[in-house]
Amino acid sequence: MRRWWRIWASALLAAMAMHAPVQAEDGYDLWLRYQPLPEAQRVAVAPYAHSVVAEERGSDGTIAIAAGEIERGLAGLVGPSDEAAPGSGHVVLIGTAAAPSIAALDLPLTTLGEDGFVIRSVARGGKHMIVVAANRPVGVLYGAFALLRRLQTGADVTAFDLRETPRVALRLLNHWDNLDRTVERGYAGQSIWDWWKLPDYADPRYTDYARANASIGINGAVLNNVNARPDSLTGPWIAKAAKVADVLRPYGIKVYLSARWSAPVELNETATADPLDPAVATWWKAKANEIYRAIPDFGGFLVKANSEGQPGPQDYKRSHADGANMLAAAVAPHGGIVMWRAFVYSQVDPEDRAKQAYSEFKPLDGAFADNVVLQVKNGPIDFQPREPFHPLFGAMPKTPLMIEFQITKEYLGFATHLAYLAPMWEEALGADTYAKGKGSTVAKVVDGSLERHRLTGMAGVANIGSDRNWSGSTFDQANWYAFGRLAWDHALSSEAIAREWAAQTFAPDPAVVDPVVAMMLESRQAVVDYMTPLGLAHLMATGHHYGPGPWVSDLARPEWNPVYYHRADREGIGFDRTASGSNAVAQYAPPVARRFADRSRVGDDYLLWFHHVGWDERMASGRSLWAELVHRYDRGVASVADMQARWAALEPRIDDARFEQVTRFLAIQRQEATWWRDASIAYFADVSKRPLPEGVRPPAHDLDHYKAISHPFAPGHH
Ligand code: GCV
């Protein structure tokens, strides 16, 4: 019945759209769908739809894109209608102060910086104007997208008085894309970069990619994997990157490259990669010059050095600062930067892995060149479903620190599990480092306001691939969106971002937005509960990190084994990081260290991250730790069931294709959450020798069954 109704409705809509073919909703349009607004608002917006004035349109490509976007957006939001008669005295006026009509309005542009914009409703001389103005064309483009976003989320066209500037300067995607188009930790198909056909052919998708990124304020892309190959620095590959840069440039997006430390040696052009060897410095200078000849606005290098087998300056007994500064000198004359990753741990260092980055980098505070920024993951281990904030935040006042989030869900169920990540990022950004007393949040370290740093940024490991829906699933698009929005303004709440996204991606209807947002907001905690509750971490199966493997104990390096992280035995579970254990707590400022070290104040979320707790100890809930752990696993599975129920009720309001896919993916998530729960309970029951709490469903199989499961071809692992 429903299907017949839909066919009829589709036919009607097609007729209304003047015989345009009906498009299936395959997710390609992301949050830029520009569907007709609710009637009252549609009528208010319609008069503006045919009169976008952009005096710089002919002279500036970015302004032309902004004007075109507003026209395209308004046409969609208004739909076919009569109200939009040209000359009705309603105008959208956009531009920089170089445009005479903008200059005449005398708007307060001086404090907007390079990327900010104003949007104003102005009634003057019988005209009703919506004005979008900025200092640079890219600001106008950001303003154009902000205008369209606001219109889709209920803004009053006559009352715009908006001023926005981004909180950090570098808002970057990091692609872990390999040159053969595989993507490390990628779950959305192949790499979007079709290197083989570049530079002669640039897929039109690159333009759509640029547009989507500009719509959320992203202004840089590191094109290749941090586990880099030297080839990407050779002439042919520079030409390919230059072609991509040409496409991204009008959208305000700069290209960056990951650099392999040993590239000059591997390319047989130097005898060593010692950063203090003049021949090495000369090679990098020449390489930088070559890149800048091809890409005049090249952003700079991202470097993973002396980490997980990657080469680095320590191979020559030089420090990370020696390495970073040598590269920084090569790009400095061109205005480039070096983003040096702090994600390091060593196979020969027996120290708690969570402590190693701090131990290595903290002593280097103040030793880095001005155009170096350290890129630090949000937590001290590796993008787990929940980690405390990284202790380097607040600990290196003389060094700019950008934060690295992982948008792709390596440890949170790949593309099929619904996990909206903004609450996790909000948690990290809102954490108080106490570096300069109360209120010294990670966000203030990252946006430079705590120590007045100018070089500020956020990086997100991209979840974008060749899949038609870009990110592998509809809800994973929300993570790309949320990353951009938070990088633009970390004060936005994860709920507000979810609301914007849901309204644009599905419909601006509370009957859709409310349940979708409720699902999104419960989703990340659900994953924490069924995978790594109560501060547990890194219990995923080996290598690909798909599914549970808490029993794994036979890998070469201790910190690759889940048993290293949970330390469960007959008596209890958890990693003692207090003074009686690894004392990782001491890497935090004293008030934070005291709280984390105090069993009664640390809270359930980080309990087993910092403490080894007896199975029978009482929790705040009144349950024993063992009973609480089991309760959390059950709660996680129950949350997925809850999301399924909410989604099922949305069937009449969501298009068929996306509805069906989300339904199927939630079913997979339910099945896998149950697998996680059962396997984990079977294992920990075996280790603890505790019986299941009363009334709890026993795992469907015995432990050996779960241990025998293997997935040799899981995606994202190469
Ligand atoms: C790019 C984790 C991932 C690796 C990744 C690494 C990193 O260890 O599993 O695939 O490598 O982080 O961030 O460098």
XYZ file of C-alpha atoms and ligand atoms in Angstrom:
732
model
C 0.000 0.000 0.000
C 2.665 2.368 1.076
C 4.682 1.698 -2.020
C 1.694 2.549 -4.286
C 1.171 5.761 -2.439
C 4.796 6.652 -2.909
C 4.736 5.886 -6.605
C 1.741 8.155 -6.984
C 3.358 10.893 -4.909
C 6.589 10.624 -6.869
C 4.712 10.936 -10.123
C 2.964 14.042 -8.858
C 6.212 15.590 -7.706
C 7.804 14.824 -11.027
C 4.985 16.600 -12.796
C 5.356 19.557 -10.450
C 9.053 19.688 -11.175
C 8.192 20.234 -14.823
C 8.882 16.680 -15.872
C 12.321 16.481 -14.270
C 13.208 12.824 -13.666
C 12.672 11.600 -10.120
C 16.013 11.121 -8.430
C 16.515 8.200 -6.112
C 17.897 9.320 -2.767
C 21.252 7.628 -2.888
C 22.889 9.978 -0.407
C 25.125 11.689 -2.945
C 23.623 15.102 -2.165
C 24.662 14.878 1.495
C 23.254 17.738 3.564
C 23.007 19.924 0.459
C 19.660 18.638 -0.766
C 17.801 21.953 -0.782
C 14.334 20.444 -0.650
C 11.253 22.741 -0.710
C 10.703 24.544 2.580
C 7.514 24.301 4.638
C 4.857 26.507 3.015
C 4.926 29.615 5.245
C 8.678 29.892 4.997
C 8.705 29.035 1.337
C 6.453 31.981 0.619
C 8.724 34.321 2.605
C 11.868 33.139 0.821
C 10.442 32.931 -2.708
C 10.732 36.640 -3.629
C 14.516 36.464 -3.192
C 14.976 33.425 -5.366
C 15.609 35.129 -8.698
C 17.681 38.084 -7.707
C 21.137 37.288 -6.473
C 23.413 40.272 -7.016
C 27.179 39.617 -6.967
C 29.135 42.416 -8.595
C 32.409 40.446 -8.427
C 30.898 37.410 -10.083
C 32.672 38.031 -13.359
C 36.047 38.722 -11.796
C 36.279 36.174 -8.996
C 35.695 32.461 -9.308
C 34.868 31.975 -5.637
C 32.240 34.711 -5.659
C 30.778 33.151 -8.788
C 30.541 29.816 -6.947
C 28.907 31.504 -3.941
C 26.336 33.261 -6.127
C 25.622 30.073 -8.042
C 25.191 28.142 -4.807
C 22.660 30.634 -3.473
C 20.727 30.498 -6.730
C 20.781 26.720 -6.742
C 19.852 26.554 -3.079
C 16.997 29.021 -3.285
C 15.624 27.359 -6.404
C 15.455 24.103 -4.484
C 14.084 25.586 -1.269
C 11.397 27.544 -3.066
C 10.587 24.942 -5.694
C 8.664 25.920 -8.825
C 6.556 28.952 -7.840
C 5.068 32.229 -9.044
C 5.964 34.360 -6.050
C 9.490 34.729 -7.260
C 8.847 37.461 -9.813
C 12.062 39.268 -10.708
C 12.057 42.933 -9.825
C 9.868 42.498 -6.791
C 12.326 44.536 -4.710
C 13.844 41.559 -2.958
C 17.546 40.948 -3.428
C 20.306 38.762 -2.076
C 23.425 40.881 -2.278
C 26.796 39.224 -1.791
C 30.414 40.263 -1.999
C 33.491 41.753 -0.409
C 34.106 45.433 0.228
C 35.550 45.584 -3.285
C 31.972 45.440 -4.569
C 30.493 48.979 -4.690
C 27.093 47.952 -3.312
C 28.696 46.176 -0.363
C 31.087 49.070 0.319
C 28.109 51.462 0.367
C 26.544 49.567 3.247
C 29.489 50.306 5.524
C 29.329 46.933 7.271
C 31.646 46.063 10.180
C 33.995 43.832 8.195
C 37.303 44.764 9.805
C 37.044 42.355 12.735
C 35.955 39.398 10.647
C 39.450 38.220 9.786
C 40.205 36.187 6.702
C 37.336 33.706 6.765
C 34.519 35.367 8.698
C 31.307 36.786 7.250
C 28.243 38.833 8.112
C 24.696 38.141 7.044
C 22.245 41.008 7.466
C 18.657 41.691 6.521
C 18.577 45.270 5.266
C 15.514 47.238 4.197
C 16.543 50.330 2.253
C 15.045 52.487 -0.501
C 12.073 50.205 -0.903
C 14.328 47.187 -1.301
C 14.485 44.166 0.957
C 17.975 42.782 0.955
C 19.730 39.838 2.481
C 23.383 40.810 2.492
C 26.260 38.344 2.731
C 29.588 40.137 3.070
C 33.160 39.264 4.005
C 36.726 40.425 3.626
C 37.694 37.686 1.233
C 35.691 35.808 -1.384
C 35.994 32.582 0.608
C 34.256 34.304 3.522
C 31.416 35.147 1.152
C 31.277 31.490 0.148
C 31.087 30.396 3.799
C 28.387 33.018 4.306
C 26.442 31.706 1.325
C 26.368 28.220 2.782
C 25.513 29.588 6.228
C 22.593 31.509 4.731
C 21.231 28.386 3.060
C 21.739 26.356 6.229
C 19.882 28.945 8.269
C 17.019 29.066 5.813
C 16.645 25.305 6.057
C 16.592 25.425 9.805
C 13.827 27.990 10.091
C 15.504 31.423 9.932
C 13.365 34.543 9.421
C 14.499 36.217 6.178
C 13.754 39.691 7.463
C 15.771 39.356 10.662
C 19.294 38.236 9.752
C 21.958 39.783 11.938
C 24.680 37.224 11.956
C 28.410 37.449 12.308
C 30.660 34.420 12.348
C 34.386 33.826 12.404
C 35.969 30.401 12.699
C 37.658 29.528 15.972
C 40.641 27.755 14.462
C 42.686 28.583 11.380
C 43.373 25.092 10.018
C 40.260 22.976 9.496
C 41.697 19.965 7.776
C 40.768 16.561 6.548
C 43.496 13.950 6.704
C 43.021 11.312 4.037
C 44.692 8.036 4.878
C 44.522 7.274 1.170
C 47.165 5.169 -0.505
C 48.472 5.663 -4.002
C 46.853 2.413 -5.175
C 43.438 3.808 -4.101
C 43.126 1.619 -1.025
C 42.290 3.594 2.099
C 43.764 2.732 5.473
C 40.819 2.464 7.861
C 38.504 3.433 5.025
C 35.038 1.891 4.873
C 33.491 3.852 2.007
C 34.970 2.174 -1.018
C 38.142 3.188 -2.784
C 40.006 6.436 -2.417
C 38.203 9.382 -3.917
C 41.523 10.310 -5.576
C 41.779 8.448 -8.831
C 45.534 8.869 -8.985
C 45.893 6.702 -12.033
C 43.847 9.066 -14.205
C 45.271 12.237 -12.711
C 46.467 14.726 -13.791
C 44.923 14.312 -17.246
C 41.489 13.579 -15.884
C 39.994 15.151 -12.775
C 36.840 13.361 -11.718
C 33.939 15.865 -11.393
C 33.489 14.391 -7.950
C 36.461 16.452 -6.751
C 34.385 19.564 -7.327
C 31.479 18.125 -5.360
C 33.918 17.149 -2.620
C 35.251 20.695 -2.500
C 31.754 22.124 -2.406
C 30.669 19.845 0.447
C 33.767 20.717 2.443
C 33.409 24.440 1.841
C 29.814 24.205 3.027
C 31.089 23.301 6.497
C 34.179 25.489 6.520
C 36.891 22.894 5.882
C 39.874 24.645 4.319
C 42.535 22.004 3.826
C 43.040 18.411 2.764
C 46.051 16.211 3.311
C 45.698 14.012 0.248
C 47.765 10.948 1.137
C 48.177 8.528 4.018
C 50.425 9.439 6.950
C 51.943 5.999 6.396
C 53.367 7.625 3.316
C 55.238 6.395 0.291
C 58.155 8.355 -1.107
C 56.533 8.295 -4.562
C 54.044 11.010 -3.608
C 56.952 13.462 -3.526
C 58.139 12.689 -7.058
C 57.422 14.902 -10.072
C 54.565 12.865 -11.558
C 52.722 12.707 -8.267
C 53.264 16.368 -7.528
C 51.570 17.046 -10.870
C 48.613 14.909 -9.802
C 48.332 16.721 -6.474
C 48.581 20.035 -8.336
C 45.597 19.112 -10.467
C 43.539 18.329 -7.365
C 44.714 21.603 -5.840
C 43.451 23.472 -8.927
C 39.986 22.013 -8.419
C 39.883 22.668 -4.669
C 41.368 26.183 -4.764
C 38.227 28.186 -5.684
C 36.505 26.565 -2.712
C 39.141 27.862 -0.320
C 40.718 24.442 0.232
C 44.482 24.058 0.284
C 46.288 20.858 -0.463
C 48.850 19.351 1.945
C 50.910 16.182 1.623
C 52.051 13.572 4.095
C 55.806 13.277 3.819
C 57.765 10.095 4.350
C 60.791 10.921 6.407
C 63.180 8.685 4.493
C 61.942 9.787 1.045
C 65.239 11.302 -0.148
C 67.128 8.114 0.710
C 64.497 5.809 -0.754
C 64.454 7.842 -3.939
C 68.228 7.407 -4.067
C 68.847 11.123 -3.928
C 70.680 11.397 -0.587
C 72.819 8.999 1.383
C 71.054 9.707 4.670
C 67.860 11.254 6.062
C 69.651 12.759 9.054
C 67.913 16.130 9.540
C 71.163 17.813 10.536
C 72.975 16.744 7.399
C 73.157 19.776 5.065
C 72.552 17.599 1.993
C 69.249 16.459 3.494
C 68.122 19.997 4.289
C 69.081 21.046 0.753
C 67.056 18.177 -0.723
C 63.949 19.166 1.199
C 64.357 22.821 0.270
C 64.617 21.906 -3.387
C 61.624 19.584 -3.011
C 59.585 22.317 -1.368
C 60.510 24.718 -4.170
C 59.446 22.146 -6.747
C 56.112 21.603 -5.019
C 55.438 25.334 -4.693
C 56.178 25.850 -8.377
C 53.353 23.417 -9.122
C 51.084 24.387 -6.225
C 51.734 28.022 -5.271
C 49.403 27.851 -2.269
C 50.564 24.419 -1.062
C 49.755 24.177 2.656
C 52.697 22.130 3.878
C 53.613 18.712 5.227
C 52.054 16.296 7.698
C 54.535 13.873 9.220
C 54.235 10.592 11.089
C 57.762 9.872 12.241
C 59.207 7.190 14.476
C 55.813 5.708 15.068
C 54.545 2.229 14.237
C 57.588 1.412 12.147
C 57.701 4.678 10.206
C 61.158 6.209 9.766
C 62.066 9.447 11.493
C 64.821 11.650 12.863
C 65.333 9.362 15.845
C 66.796 6.823 13.437
C 69.730 9.244 13.378
C 69.630 10.022 17.096
C 67.986 13.374 16.383
C 64.870 14.667 18.097
C 61.389 15.224 16.713
C 62.142 18.956 16.918
C 65.287 18.549 14.801
C 63.223 16.792 12.172
C 60.254 19.129 12.227
C 62.407 22.251 12.137
C 64.435 21.105 9.172
C 61.232 20.536 7.176
C 59.778 23.778 8.498
C 62.767 25.688 7.144
C 62.120 24.208 3.711
C 58.512 25.420 3.506
C 58.844 28.639 5.527
C 59.911 30.875 2.613
C 56.649 29.920 0.895
C 54.444 30.422 3.950
C 54.015 26.672 4.463
C 53.678 24.783 7.721
C 54.630 21.422 9.188
C 52.136 19.385 11.157
C 54.184 16.950 13.202
C 52.196 14.111 14.730
C 52.604 13.262 18.403
C 51.157 9.780 17.906
C 54.265 7.867 18.879
C 55.000 4.774 20.863
C 57.934 2.470 20.687
C 58.299 -1.263 20.629
C 61.385 -1.080 22.777
C 59.894 1.159 25.445
C 58.310 -0.804 28.291
C 56.578 2.346 29.593
C 52.761 2.443 29.631
C 51.804 3.278 26.034
C 49.449 5.984 27.280
C 52.465 7.842 28.695
C 54.910 7.664 25.831
C 53.903 10.621 23.663
C 53.956 12.965 26.645
C 57.333 11.641 27.772
C 58.814 12.259 24.342
C 57.261 15.594 23.462
C 56.835 17.500 26.707
C 60.627 18.075 27.059
C 60.604 19.574 23.542
C 58.205 22.378 24.447
C 59.622 25.597 23.023
C 62.036 23.789 20.696
C 59.883 23.913 17.571
C 60.059 26.498 14.777
C 57.245 29.035 14.435
C 55.644 27.269 11.498
C 55.416 23.874 13.223
C 52.259 22.675 14.917
C 52.048 19.406 16.841
C 49.109 17.268 15.875
C 47.838 15.355 18.912
C 45.109 12.721 18.931
C 42.229 13.456 21.281
C 43.250 10.678 23.647
C 46.549 9.108 24.709
C 46.062 5.702 23.070
C 44.298 5.621 19.714
C 40.789 6.829 18.836
C 39.035 4.436 21.204
C 35.264 4.755 21.730
C 36.139 6.623 24.930
C 39.455 7.931 26.188
C 40.368 10.659 28.635
C 41.904 13.696 26.959
C 45.540 13.517 25.880
C 47.852 14.762 28.654
C 49.871 16.840 26.165
C 46.965 19.299 25.980
C 47.896 22.020 28.405
C 51.375 20.592 28.979
C 53.215 22.357 26.135
C 52.337 26.043 26.517
C 55.054 27.244 24.137
C 53.972 24.971 21.301
C 50.831 25.216 19.158
C 48.850 21.975 19.397
C 46.178 20.968 16.951
C 43.796 18.163 17.790
C 43.339 15.086 15.608
C 39.998 13.302 15.587
C 39.152 10.193 13.625
C 36.020 10.671 11.551
C 36.284 7.230 10.018
C 35.165 4.642 12.566
C 38.112 2.280 12.867
C 37.231 1.352 16.424
C 33.512 2.117 16.401
C 32.030 -0.466 14.081
C 33.167 0.701 10.632
C 30.458 2.064 8.333
C 27.575 -0.131 9.430
C 27.323 0.875 13.093
C 25.491 4.089 13.791
C 27.784 6.124 16.010
C 27.487 9.888 15.923
C 30.880 11.104 17.041
C 30.243 14.747 17.916
C 29.432 13.924 21.571
C 32.847 12.259 21.853
C 34.632 15.247 20.318
C 32.606 17.630 22.451
C 33.687 15.642 25.507
C 37.357 15.926 24.521
C 37.174 19.629 23.663
C 35.283 20.420 26.852
C 37.707 18.561 29.127
C 39.437 20.857 31.582
C 43.230 20.531 31.551
C 43.593 22.947 34.510
C 46.817 24.067 32.806
C 46.186 27.654 33.862
C 43.581 26.972 36.496
C 39.946 26.021 36.139
C 38.469 26.578 32.697
C 41.642 25.760 30.731
C 39.774 23.470 28.410
C 41.262 21.449 25.588
C 39.240 23.691 23.266
C 41.120 26.732 24.559
C 44.441 25.003 23.998
C 43.399 24.067 20.482
C 41.960 27.446 19.490
C 45.088 29.153 20.798
C 43.254 31.382 23.253
C 44.930 29.869 26.336
C 48.477 30.713 25.233
C 47.801 33.171 22.401
C 48.957 30.920 19.601
C 48.253 31.989 16.063
C 48.740 28.595 14.409
C 45.612 26.697 15.426
C 43.743 23.795 13.982
C 41.701 20.621 14.010
C 42.328 17.615 11.810
C 39.839 14.868 11.090
C 40.810 11.531 9.577
C 38.399 11.456 6.657
C 35.650 8.900 6.161
C 35.234 9.777 2.501
C 35.562 7.303 -0.338
C 34.259 6.406 -3.757
C 30.929 5.069 -2.437
C 27.995 6.893 -3.945
C 26.996 8.125 -0.492
C 30.584 9.297 0.164
C 30.976 7.988 3.722
C 29.720 4.406 3.607
C 26.446 5.194 5.356
C 23.977 8.037 5.677
C 24.690 8.550 9.352
C 28.443 8.594 8.777
C 27.872 11.699 6.686
C 26.869 13.333 9.953
C 30.353 12.727 11.321
C 31.981 14.487 8.382
C 29.483 17.311 8.797
C 29.961 17.531 12.557
C 33.731 17.597 12.258
C 33.574 20.598 9.950
C 31.054 22.414 12.080
C 33.029 21.849 15.283
C 36.261 22.911 13.627
C 34.470 26.096 12.622
C 32.982 26.616 16.047
C 33.793 24.264 18.891
C 31.204 25.993 21.060
C 28.398 24.453 19.002
C 26.747 21.614 20.882
C 26.672 18.131 19.421
C 22.892 18.289 19.669
C 22.627 21.559 17.750
C 24.853 20.126 15.018
C 22.779 16.946 14.869
C 19.632 19.057 14.513
C 21.048 21.054 11.629
C 22.294 17.951 9.915
C 19.067 15.984 10.307
C 16.930 18.882 9.076
C 19.032 19.272 5.936
C 19.687 15.585 5.297
C 16.145 14.361 5.846
C 13.554 17.098 6.427
C 13.150 20.168 8.642
C 10.200 18.522 10.341
C 10.275 17.976 14.127
C 8.614 14.606 13.579
C 11.781 13.578 11.732
C 14.443 15.683 13.413
C 13.533 14.827 17.015
C 13.747 11.030 16.751
C 16.779 11.147 14.430
C 18.618 13.406 16.853
C 17.629 11.189 19.783
C 19.128 8.205 17.958
C 22.298 10.106 17.176
C 22.781 11.334 20.704
C 22.478 7.902 22.285
C 24.549 6.143 19.639
C 28.125 6.732 20.777
C 27.459 5.700 24.371
C 25.778 2.586 23.003
C 29.011 1.630 21.237
C 31.041 2.350 24.370
C 28.696 0.111 26.337
C 28.734 -2.894 24.049
C 32.435 -2.673 23.150
C 34.495 -1.052 25.882
C 32.412 -0.107 28.936
C 33.638 1.555 32.118
C 36.906 2.883 30.668
C 38.105 -0.298 28.985
C 39.956 0.162 25.703
C 41.514 -1.561 22.707
C 39.727 -4.873 23.045
C 39.179 -5.176 19.289
C 40.337 -8.118 17.221
C 43.829 -8.021 15.774
C 44.814 -5.794 12.892
C 41.531 -4.866 11.315
C 39.921 -4.023 14.682
C 36.607 -5.508 13.627
C 34.791 -7.312 16.391
C 35.875 -8.410 19.855
C 39.228 -9.966 20.758
C 39.719 -9.340 24.498
C 41.515 -12.692 24.821
C 44.303 -11.845 22.345
C 47.686 -12.139 24.057
C 50.115 -13.531 21.529
C 51.107 -10.530 19.417
C 54.737 -9.507 19.139
C 54.448 -6.162 20.866
C 52.862 -6.089 24.321
C 50.732 -3.008 23.585
C 49.169 -4.636 20.532
C 47.439 -7.183 22.774
C 44.058 -6.453 24.317
C 45.161 -8.214 27.534
C 47.737 -5.423 27.938
C 44.891 -2.922 28.208
C 42.300 -4.673 30.366
C 44.652 -6.610 32.670
C 41.810 -8.821 33.820
C 42.643 -11.631 36.210
C 40.874 -13.706 38.806
C 40.733 -10.749 41.217
C 39.790 -7.801 39.048
C 40.134 -5.791 35.870
C 41.552 -2.463 34.683
C 44.878 -0.691 34.139
C 46.300 0.831 37.288
C 47.582 4.188 36.111
C 47.746 5.676 39.606
C 50.968 6.023 41.640
C 50.764 2.349 42.545
C 50.781 1.468 38.836
C 52.145 3.278 35.770
C 51.396 6.674 37.325
C 50.093 8.057 34.024
C 47.837 10.283 36.142
C 50.921 12.322 37.027
C 51.063 13.585 33.436
C 47.938 15.643 34.082
C 47.776 18.925 36.021
C 47.438 18.243 39.777
C 43.666 18.789 40.138
C 43.006 16.471 37.194
C 45.589 13.949 38.387
C 43.989 13.889 41.838
C 40.540 13.285 40.397
C 41.659 10.536 38.025
C 43.657 8.874 40.816
C 40.767 8.912 43.245
C 38.648 5.806 42.869
C 35.647 7.625 44.317
C 35.933 10.680 42.050
C 37.162 9.324 38.737
C 33.647 8.328 37.639
C 32.463 5.232 35.825
C 33.476 6.418 32.362
C 37.215 6.306 33.081
C 37.245 3.862 35.975
C 39.080 0.945 34.392
C 41.284 3.243 32.325
C 42.928 4.430 35.529
C 42.216 1.727 38.119
C 42.466 -1.994 38.600
C 39.242 -2.793 40.405
C 38.166 -5.953 42.198
C 35.311 -7.847 40.539
C 33.248 -7.716 43.707
C 33.824 -4.052 44.565
C 30.652 -1.966 44.825
C 29.914 0.594 42.156
C 27.911 3.814 42.553
C 24.906 1.915 41.205
C 25.100 -0.539 44.124
C 26.054 -3.378 41.771
C 29.340 -5.236 41.982
C 31.840 -4.329 39.290
C 31.176 -7.634 37.551
C 27.419 -7.088 37.580
C 27.892 -3.507 36.411
C 30.075 -4.601 33.504
C 27.468 -7.117 32.389
C 24.766 -4.478 32.833
C 26.672 -2.096 30.539
C 27.007 -4.709 27.807
C 23.260 -5.322 28.011
C 22.546 -1.608 28.035
C 24.561 -1.151 24.852
C 22.601 -3.827 23.017
C 19.342 -2.368 24.345
C 20.280 1.058 22.973
C 20.695 -0.406 19.528
C 17.265 -1.990 19.823
C 15.951 1.406 20.838
C 17.511 3.032 17.770
C 15.948 0.360 15.592
C 12.517 1.085 17.039
C 12.875 4.837 16.575
C 14.025 4.386 13.021
C 11.250 1.912 12.162
C 8.670 4.497 13.209
C 10.154 6.928 10.693
C 9.342 4.765 7.700
C 6.537 6.976 6.341
C 8.763 10.046 6.495
C 12.008 8.835 4.933
C 12.651 7.977 1.298
C 12.803 4.277 0.527
C 16.449 3.847 -0.378
C 17.927 5.524 2.653
C 15.293 4.065 4.949
C 16.065 0.535 3.809
C 19.806 0.904 4.068
C 19.723 2.373 7.572
C 17.302 -0.372 8.599
C 19.670 -3.055 7.314
C 22.684 -1.430 8.897
C 20.939 -1.177 12.266
C 20.149 -4.881 12.028
C 23.843 -5.573 11.436
C 24.714 -3.348 14.363
C 22.278 -5.182 16.619
C 23.756 -8.508 15.608
C 27.299 -7.285 16.145
C 26.524 -5.526 19.418
C 25.145 -8.858 20.621
C 28.307 -10.576 19.385
C 30.457 -8.075 21.283
C 28.353 -8.508 24.404
C 28.300 -12.283 24.312
C 31.962 -12.737 23.457
C 33.088 -10.247 26.100
C 30.898 -11.706 28.818
C 32.000 -15.251 27.942
C 35.638 -14.188 28.182
C 35.453 -12.136 31.344
C 33.314 -14.765 33.082
C 36.017 -17.258 32.247
C 38.799 -15.031 33.585
C 36.965 -13.854 36.686
C 35.370 -17.217 37.434
C 32.274 -15.285 38.436
C 28.800 -16.664 37.666
C 26.491 -14.542 35.542
C 24.367 -12.193 37.661
C 20.859 -13.446 38.197
C 18.462 -13.021 35.293
C 21.194 -12.304 32.769
C 21.002 -14.085 29.443
C 24.025 -16.361 28.982
C 26.139 -15.876 25.830
C 24.747 -17.776 22.876
C 27.979 -19.781 22.458
C 30.967 -20.825 24.483
C 34.185 -18.847 24.509
C 35.954 -21.067 21.993
C 33.296 -20.263 19.430
C 34.045 -16.539 19.680
C 37.782 -17.066 19.705
C 37.544 -19.046 16.475
C 35.825 -16.268 14.519
C 38.142 -14.691 11.982
C 37.758 -12.017 9.324
C 40.771 -12.077 7.040
C 39.297 -9.697 4.474
C 37.866 -6.984 6.693
C 38.059 -3.618 4.929
C 40.462 -0.828 5.728
C 43.349 -3.047 6.757
C 46.202 -3.464 4.315
C 47.647 5.493 9.746
C 46.206 3.500 14.363
C 45.671 2.841 13.133
C 46.656 2.912 11.990
C 47.056 4.372 11.775
C 47.630 4.911 13.079
C 48.009 6.369 12.996
O 47.242 2.726 14.907
O 45.336 1.527 13.410
O 46.057 2.378 10.849
O 47.949 4.521 10.722
O 46.671 4.789 14.088
O 47.246 7.183 13.451
O 49.074 6.682 12.489
